[in-house]
Coordinates of C-alpha atoms in Angstrom, one line a residue:
Chain C
M230 CA -27.9 10.8 14.5
S231 CA -31.1 10.4 16.5
I232 CA -32.2 6.8 18.3
L233 CA -35.8 6.1 18.7
V234 CA -36.4 3.9 21.5
V235 CA -39.7 2.3 22.7
G236 CA -40.2 0.9 26.1
S237 CA -40.6 0.7 29.7
V238 CA -40.4 3.9 31.8
A239 CA -41.2 2.7 35.2
F240 CA -40.3 2.8 39.1
D241 CA -38.4 0.3 40.6
S242 CA -38.5 -1.1 44.1
V243 CA -35.2 -3.1 44.7
E244 CA -33.3 -4.9 47.3
T245 CA -29.7 -5.8 47.3
P246 CA -27.0 -6.7 49.8
H247 CA -26.4 -3.3 49.7
G248 CA -30.0 -1.5 50.6
K249 CA -32.4 -1.1 49.7
V250 CA -35.0 1.8 47.6
D251 CA -38.2 2.1 46.9
H252 CA -39.9 3.7 43.6
C253 CA -36.7 4.9 42.2
L254 CA -37.0 6.1 38.3
G255 CA -36.4 2.7 36.0
G256 CA -37.8 1.0 33.0
A257 CA -35.8 -0.4 30.3
A258 CA -36.2 2.7 27.8
T259 CA -34.6 4.6 31.0
Y260 CA -31.5 3.1 31.6
F261 CA -31.1 3.0 27.7
A262 CA -31.8 6.5 27.0
L263 CA -29.8 7.3 30.0
A264 CA -26.7 5.8 28.2
A265 CA -27.3 6.2 24.6
S266 CA -27.7 9.7 25.4
N267 CA -23.8 10.4 25.9
F268 CA -23.0 9.4 22.3
T269 CA -26.4 10.8 20.6
P270 CA -29.9 12.5 20.4
V271 CA -32.3 9.9 21.9
R272 CA -35.7 10.3 21.6
V273 CA -38.3 8.2 23.8
I274 CA -41.9 6.5 23.3
G275 CA -43.1 5.1 26.8
V276 CA -46.3 5.4 28.8
V277 CA -46.5 6.6 32.8
G278 CA -49.2 7.4 35.2
E279 CA -49.7 10.2 37.4
D280 CA -47.0 9.4 40.0
F281 CA -44.3 10.4 37.4
M282 CA -43.6 14.2 38.3
P283 CA -41.8 16.8 35.9
R284 CA -38.7 15.6 38.8
H285 CA -38.7 12.2 37.2
E286 CA -38.8 13.7 33.6
K287 CA -36.3 15.8 34.3
V288 CA -33.6 13.2 34.6
L289 CA -34.3 12.5 30.9
T290 CA -34.3 16.0 29.7
D291 CA -31.1 17.0 31.8
R292 CA -29.6 14.8 29.6
G293 CA -30.8 16.3 26.8
I294 CA -33.6 13.0 26.2
D295 CA -36.4 14.2 24.0
T296 CA -39.6 13.2 26.1
R297 CA -42.1 14.5 24.0
G298 CA -43.1 10.8 23.2
I299 CA -43.8 9.7 26.6
E300 CA -47.5 9.7 27.1
H301 CA -49.3 10.4 30.6
A302 CA -52.0 8.3 31.5
P303 CA -54.2 8.2 34.3
G304 CA -53.4 5.8 37.0
L305 CA -50.1 5.0 37.9
S306 CA -46.9 3.5 36.3
F307 CA -45.4 0.7 35.6
H308 CA -43.7 -0.8 39.2
W309 CA -41.2 -3.5 39.2
T310 CA -40.3 -5.0 42.9
G311 CA -37.4 -7.3 42.7
S312 CA -34.4 -8.4 45.0
Y313 CA -30.7 -9.4 44.6
V314 CA -30.2 -10.4 48.2
H315 CA -29.4 -13.9 47.3
S316 CA -27.9 -13.1 44.1
L317 CA -26.5 -10.6 42.1
N318 CA -26.4 -12.7 38.7
E319 CA -30.3 -13.1 38.9
A320 CA -33.4 -11.0 40.1
K321 CA -35.9 -12.2 42.4
T322 CA -39.2 -10.5 41.1
L323 CA -41.3 -9.9 43.9
G324 CA -44.1 -8.2 42.0
T325 CA -44.9 -7.0 38.6
D326 CA -47.4 -4.0 38.7
L327 CA -48.0 -3.2 34.9
N328 CA -50.7 -0.4 36.0
V329 CA -51.0 2.0 32.7
F330 CA -47.7 -0.5 30.9
A331 CA -51.1 -2.9 30.3
A332 CA -52.4 -0.9 27.6
F333 CA -49.4 0.9 26.3
E334 CA -50.0 1.8 23.0
P335 CA -47.1 3.1 21.3
K336 CA -47.6 6.4 19.6
I337 CA -44.5 8.4 17.1
P338 CA -44.8 11.7 16.8
A339 CA -44.1 13.4 13.9
E340 CA -41.4 15.1 14.9
Y341 CA -39.9 11.3 15.7
R342 CA -40.0 9.9 12.2
D343 CA -37.0 11.0 10.8
S344 CA -34.6 9.0 13.4
E345 CA -32.7 6.8 12.0
Y346 CA -32.2 4.7 14.4
L347 CA -34.8 2.3 16.4
F348 CA -34.4 0.6 19.3
L349 CA -37.0 -1.8 20.3
A350 CA -36.7 -2.2 24.4
N351 CA -37.9 -5.6 25.9
I352 CA -42.2 -5.5 25.3
D353 CA -44.8 -7.2 23.7
P354 CA -43.7 -8.2 20.5
V355 CA -46.7 -7.4 18.8
L356 CA -45.9 -3.5 19.9
Q357 CA -42.2 -4.1 18.5
L358 CA -43.2 -4.7 15.2
R359 CA -46.0 -2.5 14.8
V360 CA -44.0 0.6 15.7
R361 CA -41.1 -1.3 13.0
S362 CA -43.8 -1.2 10.6
E363 CA -44.3 2.7 11.1
M364 CA -40.8 3.6 10.9
P365 CA -39.8 1.5 7.4
R366 CA -37.0 3.9 6.3
V367 CA -34.5 3.8 9.3
K368 CA -30.9 2.7 8.9
L369 CA -30.4 0.1 11.6
V370 CA -33.0 -1.9 14.0
C371 CA -31.9 -3.1 17.0
G372 CA -34.3 -5.6 19.8
D373 CA -34.3 -6.9 23.0
T374 CA -36.5 -9.3 24.3
M375 CA -36.9 -11.7 27.4
N376 CA -37.3 -14.9 28.8
Y377 CA -41.4 -14.3 29.1
W378 CA -41.7 -14.0 25.5
I379 CA -39.6 -16.6 24.5
A380 CA -41.9 -19.1 26.3
D381 CA -45.4 -17.9 25.6
H382 CA -45.3 -15.4 22.7
R383 CA -42.8 -17.4 19.8
E384 CA -44.8 -16.8 17.2
N385 CA -45.1 -13.2 17.1
L386 CA -41.2 -12.8 18.6
L387 CA -40.5 -14.6 15.4
K388 CA -42.1 -11.8 13.1
V389 CA -40.0 -9.4 15.1
L390 CA -36.6 -11.0 14.6
H391 CA -37.3 -11.4 11.1
V392 CA -37.2 -7.2 10.5
L393 CA -34.1 -7.0 13.3
D394 CA -31.1 -6.1 12.2
V395 CA -29.4 -6.6 15.7
L396 CA -30.5 -8.9 18.6
L397 CA -29.6 -8.2 22.5
I398 CA -29.7 -10.9 24.4
N399 CA -28.1 -12.9 27.1
D400 CA -26.6 -16.6 27.5
G401 CA -30.1 -17.8 28.9
E402 CA -32.0 -16.4 26.4
A403 CA -29.9 -17.5 23.8
K404 CA -30.3 -20.9 24.4
M405 CA -33.8 -20.6 25.6
L406 CA -34.8 -19.1 22.0
S407 CA -32.4 -21.8 19.6
G408 CA -32.8 -24.9 21.9
E409 CA -29.2 -25.4 22.1
S410 CA -26.8 -25.4 25.4
N411 CA -23.6 -24.7 23.2
L412 CA -23.1 -21.1 22.4
L413 CA -21.8 -20.8 18.9
K414 CA -24.6 -22.8 17.6
A415 CA -27.1 -21.3 19.6
A416 CA -26.1 -18.1 17.7
A417 CA -26.3 -19.7 14.4
K418 CA -29.6 -21.0 14.7
V419 CA -30.9 -17.6 16.5
M420 CA -29.8 -15.9 13.2
E421 CA -31.3 -18.4 10.9
L422 CA -34.3 -16.7 12.6
G423 CA -34.0 -13.5 11.0
P424 CA -31.1 -10.9 12.8
K425 CA -28.0 -10.1 11.1
M426 CA -25.9 -9.5 14.3
L427 CA -26.4 -11.5 17.7
V428 CA -24.7 -9.8 20.8
V429 CA -25.0 -12.1 23.7
K430 CA -24.4 -10.9 27.3
H431 CA -22.7 -13.0 29.4
G432 CA -22.9 -10.9 32.9
E433 CA -19.6 -10.5 34.4
Y434 CA -17.7 -12.2 31.6
G435 CA -18.8 -9.7 29.0
A436 CA -20.3 -10.1 25.7
T437 CA -20.0 -11.9 22.7
A438 CA -21.0 -10.2 19.5
F439 CA -22.0 -13.0 16.7
F440 CA -22.2 -11.7 12.7
C441 CA -23.8 -13.6 10.0
D442 CA -23.1 -14.7 6.6
R443 CA -24.3 -12.1 4.6
S444 CA -22.6 -9.0 3.9
F445 CA -23.2 -7.2 7.5
A446 CA -20.8 -4.9 8.9
G447 CA -17.8 -7.0 6.7
A448 CA -18.3 -10.3 8.5
K449 CA -17.5 -13.4 6.6
S450 CA -18.6 -16.1 9.2
I451 CA -20.2 -16.3 12.7
S452 CA -17.0 -18.7 13.2
L453 CA -15.5 -15.8 13.6
P454 CA -16.9 -13.9 16.8
F455 CA -16.4 -10.8 19.1
R456 CA -15.6 -11.1 22.5
A457 CA -15.6 -7.6 24.8
P458 CA -15.1 -8.1 28.3
A459 CA -16.5 -6.9 31.3
L460 CA -15.2 -4.8 34.2
P461 CA -14.6 -7.1 37.1
L462 CA -16.1 -4.7 40.2
A463 CA -15.3 -5.1 43.8
E464 CA -18.8 -3.8 44.9
V465 CA -22.1 -3.8 42.6
V466 CA -24.5 -1.8 44.1
D467 CA -27.9 -2.5 42.1
P468 CA -27.3 -4.8 39.0
T469 CA -30.9 -3.3 38.0
G470 CA -30.4 -1.9 34.0
A471 CA -27.4 -3.4 33.4
G472 CA -28.6 -4.9 30.1
D473 CA -30.2 -1.7 28.9
S474 CA -27.2 0.3 29.8
F475 CA -25.3 -2.4 28.0
A476 CA -27.8 -1.6 25.1
G477 CA -27.8 2.2 25.3
G478 CA -23.8 2.4 25.5
F479 CA -23.4 -0.1 22.1
Y480 CA -26.2 1.4 20.5
G481 CA -25.7 4.7 21.1
Y482 CA -21.8 4.8 20.2
L483 CA -23.3 3.1 16.6
A484 CA -25.4 5.7 16.0
S485 CA -22.8 8.1 16.8
Q486 CA -20.4 6.9 14.1
P487 CA -20.6 8.2 10.4
E488 CA -20.2 4.6 9.1
L489 CA -21.0 0.8 10.9
T490 CA -17.7 -0.7 10.0
P491 CA -16.3 -4.1 11.4
A492 CA -14.3 -1.5 14.0
V493 CA -17.1 0.5 14.7
F494 CA -19.5 -2.8 15.9
R495 CA -16.4 -3.9 18.0
T496 CA -15.8 -0.3 19.7
A497 CA -19.8 -0.5 20.1
M498 CA -19.3 -3.9 22.2
F499 CA -16.7 -2.0 24.3
Y500 CA -18.8 0.8 25.3
G501 CA -21.8 -1.4 26.2
G502 CA -19.8 -2.7 28.8
V503 CA -18.5 0.6 30.0
M504 CA -22.0 2.0 30.4
G505 CA -23.1 -1.9 32.0
S506 CA -20.2 -1.1 34.2
F507 CA -21.3 2.3 35.4
A508 CA -25.1 1.5 35.8
V509 CA -24.4 -0.6 38.9
E510 CA -22.4 1.4 40.7
Q511 CA -25.1 3.0 41.9
F512 CA -28.9 2.4 42.8
G513 CA -31.2 3.0 40.4
T514 CA -30.0 5.4 37.4
E515 CA -28.0 7.2 40.0
R516 CA -24.5 6.8 38.2
L517 CA -26.0 7.4 34.9
Q518 CA -27.2 10.9 36.2
S519 CA -23.8 12.0 36.9
V520 CA -21.4 9.9 34.7
T521 CA -19.4 12.8 31.8
R522 CA -17.9 11.6 28.8
K523 CA -14.7 12.2 30.2
E524 CA -15.4 9.1 32.8
I525 CA -16.8 7.2 30.1
E526 CA -13.7 7.7 28.0
E527 CA -11.0 7.0 30.7
R528 CA -13.3 3.5 31.2
F529 CA -12.8 2.7 27.8
Q530 CA -9.2 2.5 28.3
L531 CA -9.3 0.8 31.4
F532 CA -11.4 -2.0 29.2
R533 CA -9.1 -1.7 26.2
G534 CA -6.3 -2.0 29.4
I535 CA -7.3 -5.2 30.7
S536 CA -8.3 -6.8 27.6
H537 CA -5.2 -6.0 25.2
L538 CA -1.7 -7.7 24.8
E539 CA -0.1 -4.0 24.4
Chain E
M146 CA 14.2 -22.6 30.4
S147 CA 13.2 -26.1 31.4
I148 CA 10.0 -26.5 33.3
L149 CA 10.0 -29.4 35.8
V150 CA 6.0 -30.7 36.4
V151 CA 4.9 -33.1 39.2
G152 CA 1.7 -34.3 38.6
S153 CA -0.4 -37.4 37.8
V154 CA 0.3 -39.5 34.8
A155 CA -3.0 -41.8 34.3
F156 CA -5.3 -43.4 32.3
D157 CA -8.7 -42.1 31.4
S158 CA -12.0 -43.5 30.7
V159 CA -14.2 -40.7 29.8
E160 CA -18.1 -40.4 28.3
T161 CA -19.0 -37.4 26.5
P162 CA -22.2 -37.2 24.1
H163 CA -19.7 -37.5 21.4
G164 CA -18.3 -40.8 22.3
K165 CA -16.6 -43.2 25.1
V166 CA -12.9 -43.9 25.2
D167 CA -11.6 -46.7 28.0
H168 CA -8.1 -45.8 29.4
C169 CA -6.7 -43.7 27.3
L170 CA -3.5 -41.7 28.5
G171 CA -4.5 -39.0 30.7
G172 CA -3.5 -37.1 33.9
A173 CA -2.8 -33.6 34.8
A174 CA 0.9 -34.2 34.2
T175 CA 0.6 -35.1 30.6
Y176 CA -1.5 -32.6 29.6
F177 CA 0.2 -29.9 30.8
A178 CA 3.7 -31.1 29.5
L179 CA 2.3 -31.8 25.9
A180 CA 0.9 -28.7 25.9
A181 CA 4.2 -26.7 27.3
S182 CA 6.6 -28.5 25.3
N183 CA 5.1 -26.8 22.1
F184 CA 7.4 -23.8 23.9
T185 CA 10.5 -25.1 26.0
P186 CA 11.7 -28.5 27.7
V187 CA 9.8 -30.1 30.4
R188 CA 10.4 -32.6 32.4
V189 CA 8.0 -34.8 34.4
I190 CA 8.2 -36.4 38.0
G191 CA 5.1 -39.0 38.4
V192 CA 4.7 -42.3 39.2
V193 CA 2.8 -45.2 37.2
G194 CA 2.1 -48.7 37.0
E195 CA 2.6 -51.6 34.6
D196 CA -0.2 -51.5 32.3
F197 CA 2.0 -48.0 31.4
M198 CA 3.8 -49.7 28.0
P199 CA 6.7 -48.1 26.3
R200 CA 4.0 -46.4 23.4
H201 CA 2.3 -44.5 26.0
E202 CA 5.7 -42.7 27.0
K203 CA 6.4 -42.4 23.4
V204 CA 3.3 -39.9 23.5
L205 CA 5.7 -37.9 25.7
T206 CA 9.3 -38.5 24.0
D207 CA 7.7 -38.1 21.1
R208 CA 7.0 -34.6 21.9
G209 CA 10.8 -33.6 23.6
I210 CA 9.4 -34.1 27.2
D211 CA 11.8 -35.9 29.2
T212 CA 10.6 -38.4 31.3
R213 CA 13.2 -40.2 33.4
G214 CA 11.2 -38.9 36.4
I215 CA 8.4 -41.0 35.6
E216 CA 8.9 -43.6 38.3
H217 CA 7.6 -47.5 37.3
A218 CA 5.8 -48.8 40.2
P219 CA 4.8 -52.7 40.0
G220 CA 0.3 -52.3 40.5
L221 CA -1.8 -50.7 38.2
S222 CA -1.6 -46.8 37.2
F223 CA -4.0 -44.3 38.6
H224 CA -7.5 -44.5 36.7
W225 CA -10.3 -42.0 36.5
T226 CA -13.5 -42.3 35.0
G227 CA -16.0 -39.9 34.0
S228 CA -18.7 -38.5 32.7
Y229 CA -19.5 -35.6 30.5
V230 CA -23.0 -36.6 29.1
H231 CA -24.8 -34.4 31.5
S232 CA -22.9 -31.2 30.8
L233 CA -19.9 -30.5 29.1
N234 CA -18.5 -27.7 31.5
E235 CA -18.7 -30.2 34.5
A236 CA -17.4 -34.0 34.9
K237 CA -19.4 -35.8 36.8
T238 CA -16.5 -38.5 38.5
L239 CA -17.6 -42.4 38.4
G240 CA -14.3 -43.9 39.9
T241 CA -10.8 -42.8 41.0
D242 CA -8.9 -46.0 41.3
L243 CA -5.5 -44.4 42.7
N244 CA -3.6 -47.6 42.7
V245 CA 0.3 -46.4 42.3
F246 CA -0.5 -43.3 42.6
A247 CA -1.9 -43.5 46.2
A248 CA 2.1 -44.3 47.8
F249 CA 3.3 -41.5 45.0
E250 CA 6.4 -39.7 46.5
P251 CA 7.8 -37.6 44.3
K252 CA 11.7 -38.2 43.7
I253 CA 13.3 -35.5 41.7
P254 CA 16.5 -36.8 39.4
A255 CA 19.7 -35.6 39.7
E256 CA 20.0 -34.2 35.8
Y257 CA 16.4 -32.3 36.6
R258 CA 18.0 -29.8 39.4
D259 CA 18.7 -27.3 37.3
S260 CA 15.1 -26.6 36.3
E261 CA 14.2 -23.2 36.4
Y262 CA 10.7 -23.1 36.3
L263 CA 8.3 -25.5 38.6
F264 CA 4.9 -26.6 38.3
L265 CA 3.1 -28.1 41.1
A266 CA -0.4 -30.3 39.6
N267 CA -2.9 -30.6 41.4
I268 CA -1.6 -33.4 43.7
D269 CA -1.6 -33.6 47.8
P270 CA 0.1 -30.4 49.5
V271 CA 2.2 -32.2 51.8
L272 CA 3.6 -33.5 48.0
Q273 CA 3.5 -30.5 46.4
L274 CA 5.2 -28.7 49.4
R275 CA 7.7 -31.3 49.6
V276 CA 8.9 -30.9 46.1
R277 CA 8.9 -26.8 46.8
S278 CA 11.3 -27.6 49.5
E279 CA 13.9 -29.4 47.8
M280 CA 13.9 -26.6 44.7
P281 CA 14.9 -23.7 46.4
R282 CA 16.8 -22.4 43.6
V283 CA 13.7 -22.4 41.0
K284 CA 12.8 -19.0 39.4
L285 CA 9.1 -19.6 39.3
V286 CA 7.0 -21.6 41.0
C287 CA 3.3 -22.4 39.8
G288 CA 0.4 -24.5 41.3
D289 CA -2.7 -25.9 40.9
T290 CA -5.1 -27.6 43.5
M291 CA -9.1 -28.4 43.6
N292 CA -11.6 -28.3 45.7
Y293 CA -10.9 -31.5 47.4
W294 CA -7.6 -30.1 48.8
I295 CA -9.4 -26.7 49.7
A296 CA -12.1 -28.2 51.9
D297 CA -10.4 -31.2 53.6
H298 CA -6.5 -30.3 53.5
R299 CA -6.9 -26.9 54.1
E300 CA -4.4 -26.3 56.5
N301 CA -1.1 -28.1 53.9
L302 CA -2.8 -26.5 51.0
L303 CA -1.9 -22.7 52.8
K304 CA 1.4 -23.8 53.2
V305 CA 1.7 -24.4 49.6
L306 CA 0.2 -21.0 48.8
H307 CA 2.9 -19.4 50.9
V308 CA 5.4 -20.3 48.7
L309 CA 3.8 -19.9 45.5
D310 CA 4.6 -17.1 42.8
V311 CA 1.6 -18.2 40.3
L312 CA -1.5 -20.0 41.2
L313 CA -4.4 -21.4 39.0
I314 CA -7.3 -22.2 39.9
N315 CA -11.1 -22.0 38.1
D316 CA -14.4 -19.9 39.4
G317 CA -15.7 -22.3 41.9
E318 CA -12.3 -23.1 43.6
A319 CA -11.2 -19.0 43.9
K320 CA -14.5 -19.1 45.6
M321 CA -14.3 -21.6 47.8
L322 CA -10.9 -20.8 48.7
S323 CA -11.9 -17.4 49.6
G324 CA -15.1 -17.7 50.6
E325 CA -16.2 -14.9 48.6
S326 CA -18.8 -14.8 45.4
N327 CA -17.0 -12.1 44.2
L328 CA -14.6 -12.6 41.8
L329 CA -12.3 -9.3 42.8
K330 CA -13.0 -10.0 46.5
A331 CA -12.6 -13.2 46.1
A332 CA -8.7 -12.8 44.2
A333 CA -7.6 -10.5 46.9
K334 CA -8.3 -12.9 49.7
V335 CA -6.6 -15.6 47.5
M336 CA -3.3 -13.3 46.8
E337 CA -3.2 -12.3 50.9
L338 CA -2.8 -16.2 51.4
G339 CA 1.1 -15.8 49.8
P340 CA 0.6 -15.9 45.7
K341 CA 1.8 -12.8 43.6
M342 CA -0.5 -13.7 40.6
L343 CA -3.8 -15.7 40.6
V344 CA -5.3 -16.9 37.4
V345 CA -8.8 -18.0 37.5
K346 CA -10.1 -20.1 34.7
H347 CA -13.7 -19.4 33.3
G348 CA -14.0 -22.1 31.0
E349 CA -15.8 -20.9 27.9
Y350 CA -15.9 -17.2 29.2
G351 CA -11.5 -17.5 29.5
A352 CA -9.9 -16.7 32.7
T353 CA -8.9 -13.5 34.3
A354 CA -5.3 -12.9 35.9
F355 CA -4.9 -10.7 38.8
F356 CA -1.7 -9.7 40.4
C357 CA -1.0 -8.1 43.5
D358 CA 0.3 -5.0 45.4
R359 CA 3.5 -6.1 45.8
S360 CA 6.1 -5.8 42.9
F361 CA 5.4 -8.3 40.2
A362 CA 4.9 -8.4 36.8
G363 CA 5.3 -4.8 37.0
A364 CA 1.4 -4.9 38.4
K365 CA 0.4 -2.1 41.0
S366 CA -2.7 -3.3 42.1
I367 CA -5.2 -6.2 41.8
S368 CA -7.8 -3.7 40.5
L369 CA -6.2 -3.6 37.2
P370 CA -6.8 -7.5 36.4
F371 CA -6.2 -8.8 32.7
R372 CA -8.8 -10.8 31.1
A373 CA -8.3 -13.5 28.0
P374 CA -10.6 -14.5 25.8
A375 CA -11.6 -18.2 25.4
L376 CA -12.4 -19.3 21.9
P377 CA -16.1 -20.4 21.2
L378 CA -15.9 -23.9 20.2
A379 CA -19.2 -25.6 18.3
E380 CA -17.7 -28.9 18.9
V381 CA -16.2 -30.3 22.2
V382 CA -15.5 -33.3 22.1
D383 CA -14.0 -34.0 25.1
P384 CA -13.1 -31.2 28.0
T385 CA -10.7 -33.5 29.9
G386 CA -7.6 -31.8 30.5
A387 CA -8.7 -28.4 29.3
G388 CA -7.5 -26.6 32.4
D389 CA -4.2 -28.6 32.2
S390 CA -3.7 -27.7 29.1
F391 CA -4.2 -24.1 29.8
A392 CA -1.5 -24.7 32.4
G393 CA 0.6 -26.2 30.3
G394 CA 0.4 -23.0 27.3
F395 CA 0.2 -20.7 30.0
Y396 CA 3.6 -21.2 31.8
G397 CA 5.0 -22.8 28.5
Y398 CA 5.4 -19.3 27.1
L399 CA 6.3 -17.5 30.4
A400 CA 9.4 -20.5 30.7
S401 CA 10.6 -19.6 27.3
Q402 CA 11.0 -15.5 27.7
P403 CA 14.1 -14.0 28.8
E404 CA 12.0 -11.7 30.5
L405 CA 9.1 -11.8 32.7
T406 CA 7.2 -8.5 32.2
P407 CA 3.8 -7.4 32.0
A408 CA 3.1 -8.1 28.1
V409 CA 5.1 -11.5 28.7
F410 CA 2.2 -12.5 31.3
R411 CA -1.1 -11.0 29.1
T412 CA 0.8 -13.2 25.9
A413 CA 1.1 -16.6 28.5
M414 CA -2.5 -16.0 29.1
F415 CA -3.4 -16.2 25.3
Y416 CA -1.5 -19.0 25.0
G417 CA -3.0 -20.6 27.7
G418 CA -6.8 -20.2 26.4
V419 CA -4.8 -21.5 22.7
M420 CA -3.7 -24.7 24.1
G421 CA -7.1 -25.2 26.5
S422 CA -8.8 -24.8 23.0
F423 CA -7.1 -27.5 21.5
A424 CA -7.1 -29.8 24.1
V425 CA -10.9 -30.0 23.8
E426 CA -11.0 -30.7 19.8
Q427 CA -10.7 -34.4 20.4
F428 CA -10.6 -37.3 23.0
G429 CA -7.8 -37.2 25.4
T430 CA -4.3 -36.3 24.1
E431 CA -4.9 -36.7 20.6
R432 CA -5.0 -33.0 19.6
L433 CA -2.1 -32.0 21.6
Q434 CA -0.1 -35.1 19.9
S435 CA -0.6 -34.1 16.6
V436 CA -0.5 -30.0 17.0
T437 CA 2.3 -28.1 14.9
R438 CA 3.7 -24.5 16.2
K439 CA 2.2 -23.3 13.4
E440 CA -1.3 -24.1 14.2
I441 CA -0.7 -22.3 17.7
E442 CA 0.3 -19.3 16.1
E443 CA -2.3 -19.4 13.7
R444 CA -4.8 -19.9 16.9
F445 CA -2.9 -17.1 18.7
Q446 CA -3.9 -14.9 16.1
L447 CA -7.6 -15.5 16.1
F448 CA -7.9 -15.1 20.0
R449 CA -6.1 -11.9 19.4
G450 CA -9.0 -11.2 16.8
I451 CA -11.6 -12.2 18.6
S452 CA -10.7 -10.1 21.2
H453 CA -8.7 -6.9 20.2
L454 CA -10.2 -3.6 18.5
E455 CA -8.1 -3.2 15.9

């Protein structure tokens, strides 16, 4: 089934201990779409500027991604400059040039209206909410956010949380959003805000899925979460997009399945880790552009092998 | 098969957000022995002072632990004072009164000489090495250490690493010992120093086992480690002894098995997490004094349930 993703399509200039790239294709929706497209059809809504060339769009269309919802506006594309020179675990933002993204007004093309899965990547909660309300009949809604929206746009963000099925955030965001330092307590508080499922990403330590008490994925209680591993990697070339790629693997797998069972949610957590582990192997979206379904399946078995007793 | 453990038997005064205890029974060898005794016979070598009463010894003997190697010396027992008020992830040491432990000279009773498994808890590497050399015929040697020995007694510690089969440390110690911030690279460097297997504990995120290239546990390469989960707990009452209890569950299970196969090492990692999760539920050794084998098996199944796809 088709996923509709709304979010940033951008250019990144990144420095890591492995080198430097200038203006490579990036953005949350880009990483998400590339990762998810291995599992299911993906449609993108975003805005780009005049620096977004046919060769950039080809990166997406080559993987079967529907780009008809990417609006071309006068001016430059969103450009993020960051450094991981001091720590591969946290980006130091050196510059955020919103450019055409500052006036982003998501428009849903008619041919996208039958999408059954909606992914609201990390953008202004006001826009997330608007897109959500325009897609009332989707089967599942999953969203991401970040510390900036949690701290300074909390009221709007809370409205989004009310209409989300799945929220994907990292440890720091879960703690910030809940005011709790204990992961389990933080998860319980976050799910009181609306989401029926919460995925908390722990970087190199994997991710934990929490299910609320209500009937969702057959879960009875948040006291029995699910922990998926991350692959210990000797070389993390560029961590940019790891979280969005996790989301793409997770949500892409879900959308590819005929039924959402507890086993499907667990497997999706593993595919999230798998796609995140590919994303960081090369700069930018390079690795996601070349990865094959066979490699994905092999790595899935590797994830299973490093975490299962037999 | 019997485990011989050499390490501290002590008293702890601890403050956590859940309250305060004064002079409760503690020490690495105590936590290790209590955890391991659920799986296999355990013999302890340590030294205590005149404040160590029959009721304290009874805590150990009630669980079938052999305490004949605990020497009673004039003076007071080792006493540690610590606080977790600011963070449950890291103890703030407020006082370390070595007392009789300062002059500890481990003596191996004749009736301990046939022990097949040796655990060198976190003590001076000079003492670890001496005990190791006096037990040349043990089947497996496992050891722990801490930042203090890594920083200030490195040469002696390196001699210990040469004669260890398994080293159990935490993330920070692995990085300090290797000088590498990447976990996989750190593990490779640490194993070049001697250990055939390395267990790195990640606190609330579980633990990772690395196996060296040489023939050990059937492992072919350290690039395929094994990740065991930790149980997300809503209440961590007192983190003291969690690492030693992990070691006790891990090593106790190993020693209880007729053969050391890769599957046995994986299962041992889970039992390590299980015993660590019990230890932190109450102050001091309280929970380990009451835990039953049935509860341990139930929690093992819980660990499996939160980490396995089916």
